[in-house]
Amino acid sequence: MNNQMLTDFGNITLFIIVAIIFALGGLFTAFLLRPRRPNEEKLTTYESGEDPLGTAWGNFNIRFYVVALIFLLFEVEILFLFPWATVFGDAEKIEQTNGLWGWFALFEIVVFVGILILGLAYVWRKGFLDWVKPSSIKPIEEKENFNTSPYKEFNKKYLN
């Protein structure tokens, strides 16, 4: 009997195949077991419990995207601290360099965090973190031939 062992790539391939079968099997089982009773309410768009008004092509303030990009930028840079932390405490390298490795790693992280702080100061100084509050809307000037009586009646009925 030939005793063959899988290579590391074989193990990974087998793991991927089993994961795909598991995921597709779960989806197929759910497809078979779930109830199929569509109605008008189920087929509508769900938007935070509210019925959607208008089209989905609304304009958004560009500041939402700027704040999101700044957040992602700093989050991704913070991720670089984890590999540094694992290498910083490497006792073998510290021993080989007579403690010089620790000072080098400390200097390296001070420079890195300094660059992050400079980036934050730049973004702050440019005003990208300031959220512009909307100003009060000025009423539209009434034209001479514009009939305002329906609006006045509505206001009387619902606002007083």
mmCIF file of C-alpha atoms in Angstrom:
data_model
loop_
_atom_site.group_PDB
_atom_site.id
_atom_site.type_symbol
_atom_site.label_atom_id
_atom_site.label_comp_id
_atom_site.label_asym_id
_atom_site.label_seq_id
_atom_site.Cartn_x
_atom_site.Cartn_y
_atom_site.Cartn_z
ATOM 1 C CA MET A 1 0.000 0.000 0.000
ATOM 2 C CA ASN A 2 1.412 3.349 -1.060
ATOM 3 C CA ASN A 3 1.282 5.922 1.729
ATOM 4 C CA GLN A 4 1.107 9.328 0.028
ATOM 5 C CA MET A 5 0.904 12.589 1.914
ATOM 6 C CA LEU A 6 -0.488 15.769 0.440
ATOM 7 C CA THR A 7 1.887 18.624 -0.137
ATOM 8 C CA ASP A 8 1.209 22.016 1.398
ATOM 9 C CA PHE A 9 -0.336 23.195 -1.868
ATOM 10 C CA GLY A 10 -2.501 20.086 -1.913
ATOM 11 C CA ASN A 11 -3.732 20.894 1.590
ATOM 12 C CA ILE A 12 -4.558 24.447 0.582
ATOM 13 C CA THR A 13 -6.322 23.286 -2.588
ATOM 14 C CA LEU A 14 -8.313 20.707 -0.648
ATOM 15 C CA PHE A 15 -9.273 23.338 1.940
ATOM 16 C CA ILE A 16 -10.448 25.743 -0.812
ATOM 17 C CA ILE A 17 -12.493 23.007 -2.517
ATOM 18 C CA VAL A 18 -14.162 22.007 0.766
ATOM 19 C CA ALA A 19 -14.882 25.686 1.576
ATOM 20 C CA ILE A 20 -16.508 26.230 -1.833
ATOM 21 C CA ILE A 21 -18.585 23.055 -1.488
ATOM 22 C CA PHE A 22 -19.637 24.092 2.021
ATOM 23 C CA ALA A 23 -20.676 27.602 0.912
ATOM 24 C CA LEU A 24 -22.514 26.440 -2.203
ATOM 25 C CA GLY A 25 -24.150 23.598 -0.278
ATOM 26 C CA GLY A 26 -25.486 26.033 2.296
ATOM 27 C CA LEU A 27 -26.842 28.336 -0.380
ATOM 28 C CA PHE A 28 -28.442 25.450 -2.264
ATOM 29 C CA THR A 29 -30.033 24.072 0.929
ATOM 30 C CA ALA A 30 -31.409 27.508 1.769
ATOM 31 C CA PHE A 31 -32.787 27.785 -1.770
ATOM 32 C CA LEU A 32 -34.615 24.486 -1.368
ATOM 33 C CA LEU A 33 -36.018 25.139 2.114
ATOM 34 C CA ARG A 34 -37.005 28.804 2.050
ATOM 35 C CA PRO A 35 -40.611 29.820 1.418
ATOM 36 C CA ARG A 36 -41.379 31.503 -1.904
ATOM 37 C CA ARG A 37 -44.275 33.882 -1.358
ATOM 38 C CA PRO A 38 -43.414 37.189 -3.060
ATOM 39 C CA ASN A 39 -45.837 40.039 -2.680
ATOM 40 C CA GLU A 40 -45.816 43.736 -3.448
ATOM 41 C CA GLU A 41 -44.494 44.722 -0.027
ATOM 42 C CA LYS A 42 -41.601 42.250 -0.162
ATOM 43 C CA LEU A 43 -40.561 43.421 -3.611
ATOM 44 C CA THR A 44 -40.276 47.105 -2.643
ATOM 45 C CA THR A 45 -36.979 48.747 -1.823
ATOM 46 C CA TYR A 46 -36.239 48.837 1.895
ATOM 47 C CA GLU A 47 -34.641 52.022 3.106
ATOM 48 C CA SER A 48 -34.303 52.187 6.894
ATOM 49 C CA GLY A 49 -37.967 51.402 7.432
ATOM 50 C CA GLU A 50 -39.115 54.256 5.228
ATOM 51 C CA ASP A 51 -40.695 54.079 1.807
ATOM 52 C CA PRO A 52 -38.233 55.503 -0.712
ATOM 53 C CA LEU A 53 -39.123 58.804 -2.336
ATOM 54 C CA GLY A 54 -37.848 59.785 -5.747
ATOM 55 C CA THR A 55 -35.049 58.103 -7.632
ATOM 56 C CA ALA A 56 -31.814 56.668 -6.298
ATOM 57 C CA TRP A 57 -29.804 59.228 -8.218
ATOM 58 C CA GLY A 58 -29.723 61.843 -5.472
ATOM 59 C CA ASN A 59 -26.763 64.144 -4.978
ATOM 60 C CA PHE A 60 -24.576 63.703 -1.914
ATOM 61 C CA ASN A 61 -22.276 66.266 -0.441
ATOM 62 C CA ILE A 62 -18.666 65.604 -1.472
ATOM 63 C CA ARG A 63 -17.603 65.975 2.170
ATOM 64 C CA PHE A 64 -19.015 62.518 2.940
ATOM 65 C CA TYR A 65 -16.500 61.030 0.524
ATOM 66 C CA VAL A 66 -13.614 63.212 1.700
ATOM 67 C CA VAL A 67 -14.148 62.251 5.343
ATOM 68 C CA ALA A 68 -14.462 58.571 4.364
ATOM 69 C CA LEU A 69 -11.226 58.693 2.365
ATOM 70 C CA ILE A 70 -9.354 60.429 5.180
ATOM 71 C CA PHE A 71 -10.636 57.816 7.620
ATOM 72 C CA LEU A 72 -9.523 54.970 5.347
ATOM 73 C CA LEU A 73 -6.137 56.584 4.800
ATOM 74 C CA PHE A 74 -5.394 56.775 8.519
ATOM 75 C CA GLU A 75 -6.860 53.329 9.204
ATOM 76 C CA VAL A 76 -4.651 51.705 6.583
ATOM 77 C CA GLU A 77 -1.601 53.502 7.942
ATOM 78 C CA ILE A 78 -2.417 52.338 11.453
ATOM 79 C CA LEU A 79 -2.408 48.754 10.135
ATOM 80 C CA PHE A 80 1.331 49.145 9.536
ATOM 81 C CA LEU A 81 1.823 49.372 13.303
ATOM 82 C CA PHE A 82 0.984 45.684 13.788
ATOM 83 C CA PRO A 83 3.901 44.261 11.770
ATOM 84 C CA TRP A 84 6.185 46.787 13.432
ATOM 85 C CA ALA A 85 5.021 45.655 16.861
ATOM 86 C CA THR A 86 5.793 42.019 16.056
ATOM 87 C CA VAL A 87 9.298 42.839 14.807
ATOM 88 C CA PHE A 88 10.050 45.406 17.515
ATOM 89 C CA GLY A 89 10.269 42.863 20.316
ATOM 90 C CA ASP A 90 12.386 40.308 18.405
ATOM 91 C CA ALA A 91 14.781 39.199 21.156
ATOM 92 C CA GLU A 92 17.168 37.554 18.692
ATOM 93 C CA LYS A 93 17.712 40.778 16.729
ATOM 94 C CA ILE A 94 18.085 42.816 19.906
ATOM 95 C CA GLU A 95 20.705 40.364 21.168
ATOM 96 C CA GLN A 96 22.584 40.307 17.844
ATOM 97 C CA THR A 97 22.799 44.108 17.710
ATOM 98 C CA ASN A 98 23.536 44.697 21.420
ATOM 99 C CA GLY A 99 20.294 46.612 21.913
ATOM 100 C CA LEU A 100 20.732 48.820 18.843
ATOM 101 C CA TRP A 101 17.759 47.139 17.159
ATOM 102 C CA GLY A 102 15.372 48.413 19.840
ATOM 103 C CA TRP A 103 16.554 51.994 19.401
ATOM 104 C CA PHE A 104 16.303 51.709 15.618
ATOM 105 C CA ALA A 105 12.754 50.334 15.827
ATOM 106 C CA LEU A 106 11.757 53.065 18.274
ATOM 107 C CA PHE A 107 13.197 55.777 16.003
ATOM 108 C CA GLU A 108 11.444 54.203 13.026
ATOM 109 C CA ILE A 109 8.015 54.289 14.706
ATOM 110 C CA VAL A 110 8.529 57.854 15.968
ATOM 111 C CA VAL A 111 9.194 58.936 12.368
ATOM 112 C CA PHE A 112 6.154 56.987 11.124
ATOM 113 C CA VAL A 113 3.789 58.425 13.741
ATOM 114 C CA GLY A 114 5.307 61.869 13.121
ATOM 115 C CA ILE A 115 4.377 61.586 9.436
ATOM 116 C CA LEU A 116 0.845 60.565 10.470
ATOM 117 C CA ILE A 117 0.600 63.590 12.764
ATOM 118 C CA LEU A 118 1.848 65.883 9.991
ATOM 119 C CA GLY A 119 -0.772 64.422 7.650
ATOM 120 C CA LEU A 120 -3.479 64.992 10.231
ATOM 121 C CA ALA A 121 -2.292 68.574 10.813
ATOM 122 C CA TYR A 122 -2.308 69.198 7.043
ATOM 123 C CA VAL A 123 -5.842 67.844 6.639
ATOM 124 C CA TRP A 124 -6.992 69.818 9.667
ATOM 125 C CA ARG A 125 -5.329 73.025 8.434
ATOM 126 C CA LYS A 126 -6.870 72.682 4.966
ATOM 127 C CA GLY A 127 -10.290 72.451 6.621
ATOM 128 C CA PHE A 128 -11.200 68.979 5.389
ATOM 129 C CA LEU A 129 -12.299 67.995 8.896
ATOM 130 C CA ASP A 130 -14.598 70.999 9.283
ATOM 131 C CA TRP A 131 -18.184 70.151 8.558
ATOM 132 C CA VAL A 132 -19.979 73.070 6.967
ATOM 133 C CA LYS A 133 -23.349 73.505 8.601
ATOM 134 C CA PRO A 134 -26.138 74.461 6.230
ATOM 135 C CA SER A 135 -27.225 78.053 6.513
ATOM 136 C CA SER A 136 -30.851 78.986 6.897
ATOM 137 C CA ILE A 137 -32.724 79.044 3.635
ATOM 138 C CA LYS A 138 -33.930 82.437 2.539
ATOM 139 C CA PRO A 139 -37.558 82.476 1.439
ATOM 140 C CA ILE A 140 -38.210 82.944 -2.237
ATOM 141 C CA GLU A 141 -39.552 86.349 -3.027
ATOM 142 C CA GLU A 142 -43.199 86.228 -3.987
ATOM 143 C CA LYS A 143 -44.116 87.327 -7.441
ATOM 144 C CA GLU A 144 -47.067 89.609 -8.012
ATOM 145 C CA ASN A 145 -49.266 87.047 -9.787
ATOM 146 C CA PHE A 146 -48.442 84.126 -7.474
ATOM 147 C CA ASN A 147 -51.462 82.794 -5.560
ATOM 148 C CA THR A 148 -50.449 82.078 -1.937
ATOM 149 C CA SER A 149 -53.889 81.313 -0.539
ATOM 150 C CA PRO A 150 -53.561 77.474 -0.730
ATOM 151 C CA TYR A 151 -50.324 77.679 1.248
ATOM 152 C CA LYS A 152 -51.836 79.964 3.838
ATOM 153 C CA GLU A 153 -54.812 77.630 4.254
ATOM 154 C CA PHE A 154 -52.496 74.654 4.624
ATOM 155 C CA ASN A 155 -50.424 76.474 7.241
ATOM 156 C CA LYS A 156 -53.553 77.514 9.127
ATOM 157 C CA LYS A 157 -54.866 73.973 9.139
ATOM 158 C CA TYR A 158 -51.671 72.124 10.162
ATOM 159 C CA LEU A 159 -49.410 74.632 11.876
ATOM 160 C CA ASN A 160 -51.817 76.508 14.139
#
